[in-house]
mmCIF file with all atom_site columns, C-alpha atoms in Angstrom:
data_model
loop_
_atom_site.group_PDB
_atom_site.id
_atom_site.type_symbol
_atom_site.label_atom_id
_atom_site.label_alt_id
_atom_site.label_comp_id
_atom_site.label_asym_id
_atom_site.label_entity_id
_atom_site.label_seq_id
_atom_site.pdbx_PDB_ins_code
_atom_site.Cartn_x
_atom_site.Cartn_y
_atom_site.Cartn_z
_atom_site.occupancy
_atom_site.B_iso_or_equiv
_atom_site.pdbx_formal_charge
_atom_site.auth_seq_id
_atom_site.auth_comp_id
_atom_site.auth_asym_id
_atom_site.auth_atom_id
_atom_site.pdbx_PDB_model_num
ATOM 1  C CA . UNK X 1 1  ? 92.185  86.448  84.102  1.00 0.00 ? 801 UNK X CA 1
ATOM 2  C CA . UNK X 1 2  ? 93.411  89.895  83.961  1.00 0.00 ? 802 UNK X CA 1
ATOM 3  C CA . UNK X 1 3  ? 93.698  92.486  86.752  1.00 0.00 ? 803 UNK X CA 1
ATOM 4  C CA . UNK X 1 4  ? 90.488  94.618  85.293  1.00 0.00 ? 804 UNK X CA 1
ATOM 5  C CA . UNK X 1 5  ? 88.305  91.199  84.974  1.00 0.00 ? 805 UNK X CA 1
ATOM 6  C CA . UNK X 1 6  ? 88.989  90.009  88.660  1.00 0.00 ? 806 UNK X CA 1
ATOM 7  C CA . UNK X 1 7  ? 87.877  94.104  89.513  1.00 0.00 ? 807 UNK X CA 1
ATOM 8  C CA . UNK X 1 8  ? 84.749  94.035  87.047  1.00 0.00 ? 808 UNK X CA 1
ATOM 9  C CA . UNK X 1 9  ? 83.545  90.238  88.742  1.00 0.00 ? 809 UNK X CA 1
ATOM 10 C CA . UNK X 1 10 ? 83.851  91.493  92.045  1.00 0.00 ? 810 UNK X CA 1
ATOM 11 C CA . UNK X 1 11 ? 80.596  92.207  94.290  1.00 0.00 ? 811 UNK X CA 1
ATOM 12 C CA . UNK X 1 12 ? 81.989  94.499  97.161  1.00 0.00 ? 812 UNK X CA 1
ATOM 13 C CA . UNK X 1 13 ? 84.596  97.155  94.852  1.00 0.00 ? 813 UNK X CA 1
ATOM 14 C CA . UNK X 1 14 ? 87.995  97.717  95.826  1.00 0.00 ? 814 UNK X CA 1
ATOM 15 C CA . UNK X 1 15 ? 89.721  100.385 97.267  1.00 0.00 ? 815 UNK X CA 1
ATOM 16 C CA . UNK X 1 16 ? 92.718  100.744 96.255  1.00 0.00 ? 816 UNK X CA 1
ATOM 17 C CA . UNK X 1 17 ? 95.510  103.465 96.985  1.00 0.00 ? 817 UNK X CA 1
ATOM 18 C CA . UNK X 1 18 ? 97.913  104.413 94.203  1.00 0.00 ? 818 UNK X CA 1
ATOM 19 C CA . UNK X 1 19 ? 101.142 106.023 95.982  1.00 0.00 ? 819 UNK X CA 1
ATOM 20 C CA . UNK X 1 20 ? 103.487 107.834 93.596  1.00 0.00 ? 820 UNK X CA 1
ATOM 21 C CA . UNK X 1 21 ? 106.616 106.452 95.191  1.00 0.00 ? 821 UNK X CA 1
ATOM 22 C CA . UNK X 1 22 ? 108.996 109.158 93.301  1.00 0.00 ? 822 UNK X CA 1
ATOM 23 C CA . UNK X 1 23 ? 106.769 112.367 94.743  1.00 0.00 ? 823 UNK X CA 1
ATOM 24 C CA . UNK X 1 24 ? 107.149 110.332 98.241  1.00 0.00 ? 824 UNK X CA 1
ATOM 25 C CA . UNK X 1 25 ? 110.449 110.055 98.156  1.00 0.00 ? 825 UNK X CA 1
ATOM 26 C CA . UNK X 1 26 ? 111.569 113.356 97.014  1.00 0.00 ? 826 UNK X CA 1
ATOM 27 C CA . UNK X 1 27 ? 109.121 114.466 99.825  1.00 0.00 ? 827 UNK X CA 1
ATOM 28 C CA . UNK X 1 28 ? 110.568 112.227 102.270 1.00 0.00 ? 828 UNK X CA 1
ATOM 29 C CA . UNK X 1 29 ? 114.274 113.264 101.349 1.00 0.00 ? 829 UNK X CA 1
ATOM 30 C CA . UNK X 1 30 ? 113.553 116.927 101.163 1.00 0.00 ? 830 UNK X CA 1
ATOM 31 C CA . UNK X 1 31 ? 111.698 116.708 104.894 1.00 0.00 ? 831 UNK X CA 1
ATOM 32 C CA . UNK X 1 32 ? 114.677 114.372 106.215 1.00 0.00 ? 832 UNK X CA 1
ATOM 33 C CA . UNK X 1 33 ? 117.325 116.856 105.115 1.00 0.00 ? 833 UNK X CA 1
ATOM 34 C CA . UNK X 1 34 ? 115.289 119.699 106.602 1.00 0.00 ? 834 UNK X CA 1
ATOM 35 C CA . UNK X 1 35 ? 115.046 118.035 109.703 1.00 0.00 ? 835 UNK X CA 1
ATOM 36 C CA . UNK X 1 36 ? 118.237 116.813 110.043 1.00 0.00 ? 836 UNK X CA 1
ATOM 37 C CA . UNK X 1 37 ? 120.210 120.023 109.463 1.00 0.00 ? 837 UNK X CA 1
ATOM 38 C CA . UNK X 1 38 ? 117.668 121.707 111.947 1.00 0.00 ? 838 UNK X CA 1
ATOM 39 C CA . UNK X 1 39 ? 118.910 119.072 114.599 1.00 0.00 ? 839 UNK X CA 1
ATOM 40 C CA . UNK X 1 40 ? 122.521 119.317 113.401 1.00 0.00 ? 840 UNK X CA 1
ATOM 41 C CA . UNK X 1 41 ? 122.697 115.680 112.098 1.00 0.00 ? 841 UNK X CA 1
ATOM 42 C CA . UNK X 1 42 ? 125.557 116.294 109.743 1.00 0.00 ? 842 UNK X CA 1
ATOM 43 C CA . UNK X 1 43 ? 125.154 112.891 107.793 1.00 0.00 ? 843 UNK X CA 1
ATOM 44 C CA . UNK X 1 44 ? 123.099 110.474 107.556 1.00 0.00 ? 844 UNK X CA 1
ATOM 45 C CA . UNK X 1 45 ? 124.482 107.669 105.942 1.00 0.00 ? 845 UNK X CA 1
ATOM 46 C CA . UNK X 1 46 ? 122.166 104.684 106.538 1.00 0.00 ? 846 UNK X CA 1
ATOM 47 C CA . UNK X 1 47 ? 119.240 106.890 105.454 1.00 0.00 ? 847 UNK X CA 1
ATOM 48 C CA . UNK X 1 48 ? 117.444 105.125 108.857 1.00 0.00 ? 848 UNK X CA 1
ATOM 49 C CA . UNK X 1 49 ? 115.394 108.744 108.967 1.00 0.00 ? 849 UNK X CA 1
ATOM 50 C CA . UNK X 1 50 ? 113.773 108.695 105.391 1.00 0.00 ? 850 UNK X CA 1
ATOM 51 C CA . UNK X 1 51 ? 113.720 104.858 105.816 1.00 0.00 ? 851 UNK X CA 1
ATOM 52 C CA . UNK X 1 52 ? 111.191 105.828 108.951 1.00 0.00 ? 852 UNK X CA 1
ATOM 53 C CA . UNK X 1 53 ? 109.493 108.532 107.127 1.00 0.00 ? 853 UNK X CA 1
ATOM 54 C CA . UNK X 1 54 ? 108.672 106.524 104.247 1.00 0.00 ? 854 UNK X CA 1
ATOM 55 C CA . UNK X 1 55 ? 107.476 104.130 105.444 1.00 0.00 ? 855 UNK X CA 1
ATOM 56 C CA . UNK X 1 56 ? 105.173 106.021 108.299 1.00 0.00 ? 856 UNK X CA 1
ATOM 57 C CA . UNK X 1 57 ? 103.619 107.538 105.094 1.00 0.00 ? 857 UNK X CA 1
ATOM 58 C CA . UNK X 1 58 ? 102.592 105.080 103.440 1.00 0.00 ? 858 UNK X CA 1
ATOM 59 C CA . UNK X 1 59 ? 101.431 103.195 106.895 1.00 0.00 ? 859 UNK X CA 1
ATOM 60 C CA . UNK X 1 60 ? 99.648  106.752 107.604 1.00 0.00 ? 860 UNK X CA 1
ATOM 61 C CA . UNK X 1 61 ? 98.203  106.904 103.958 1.00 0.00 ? 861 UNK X CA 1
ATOM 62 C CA . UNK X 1 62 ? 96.761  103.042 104.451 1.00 0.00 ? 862 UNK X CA 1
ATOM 63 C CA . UNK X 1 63 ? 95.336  104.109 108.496 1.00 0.00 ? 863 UNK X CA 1
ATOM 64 C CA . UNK X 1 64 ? 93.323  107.261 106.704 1.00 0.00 ? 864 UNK X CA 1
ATOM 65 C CA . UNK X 1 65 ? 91.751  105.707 103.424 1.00 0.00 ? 865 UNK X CA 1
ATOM 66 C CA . UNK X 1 66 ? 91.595  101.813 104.949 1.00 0.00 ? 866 UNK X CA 1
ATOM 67 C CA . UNK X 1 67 ? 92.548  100.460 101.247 1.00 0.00 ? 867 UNK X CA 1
ATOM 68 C CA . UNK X 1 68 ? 92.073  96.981  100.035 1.00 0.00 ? 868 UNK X CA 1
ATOM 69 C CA . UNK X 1 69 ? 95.060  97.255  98.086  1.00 0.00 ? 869 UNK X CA 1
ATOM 70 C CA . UNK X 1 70 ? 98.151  99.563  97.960  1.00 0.00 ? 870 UNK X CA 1
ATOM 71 C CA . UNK X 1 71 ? 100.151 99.634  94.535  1.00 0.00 ? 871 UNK X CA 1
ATOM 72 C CA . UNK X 1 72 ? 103.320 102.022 95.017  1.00 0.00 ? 872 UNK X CA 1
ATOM 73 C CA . UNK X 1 73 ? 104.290 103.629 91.193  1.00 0.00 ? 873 UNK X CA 1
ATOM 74 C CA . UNK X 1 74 ? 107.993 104.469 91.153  1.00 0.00 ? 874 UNK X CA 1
ATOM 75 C CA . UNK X 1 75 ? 109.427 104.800 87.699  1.00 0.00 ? 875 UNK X CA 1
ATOM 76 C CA . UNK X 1 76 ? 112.562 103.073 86.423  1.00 0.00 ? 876 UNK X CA 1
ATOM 77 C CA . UNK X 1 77 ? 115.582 104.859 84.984  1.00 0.00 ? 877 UNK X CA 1
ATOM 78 C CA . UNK X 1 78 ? 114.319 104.624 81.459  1.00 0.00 ? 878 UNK X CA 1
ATOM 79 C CA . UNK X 1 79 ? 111.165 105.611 81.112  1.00 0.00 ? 879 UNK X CA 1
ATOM 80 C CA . UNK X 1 80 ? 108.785 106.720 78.422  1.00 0.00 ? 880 UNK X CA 1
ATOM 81 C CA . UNK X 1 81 ? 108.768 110.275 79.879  1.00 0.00 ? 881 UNK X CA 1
ATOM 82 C CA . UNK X 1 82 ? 112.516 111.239 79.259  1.00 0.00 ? 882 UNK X CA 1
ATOM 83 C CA . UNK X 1 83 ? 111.917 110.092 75.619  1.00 0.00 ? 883 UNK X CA 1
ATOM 84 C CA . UNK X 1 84 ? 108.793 112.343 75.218  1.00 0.00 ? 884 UNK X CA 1
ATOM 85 C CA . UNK X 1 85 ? 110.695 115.205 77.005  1.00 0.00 ? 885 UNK X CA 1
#
């Protein structure tokens, strides 16, 4: 059974939340950085701050649309985009 059969039998639909990880991350990095240098954390080298606001995101994200499912897209290093582009 595929993934679009076990949605089309279902009575109550799903609601699921599509995250595109690579937008959150760059967000998440770009508001870490900010933050940091603002607080005069020279280096982070564990990344335990973007860690934290990654994953609040995505726990904030599931708290405001209640989702039956979460599917996080990230793209890997070769990807059909680059070829196009």
């Amino acid at each position: 059974m595929t993934i679009l059969n076990s949605l089309i039998e279902r009575d109550e639909p799903e609601n699921i939340l599509l995250v595109d990880g690579h937008n959150l991350i760059f967000r998440t990095i770009f508001i870490a950085d900010q933050q940091n240098s603002k607080f005069g954390v020279d280096d982070d080298t564990t990344f335990a701050y973007w860690k934290y606001l990654f994953v609040n995101s995505i726990f904030k994200m599931v708290s405001n649309f209640e989702p039956t499912k979460v599917i996080i897209a990230i793209d890997s290093r070769k990807n059909w985009r680059k070829d196009v582009y």
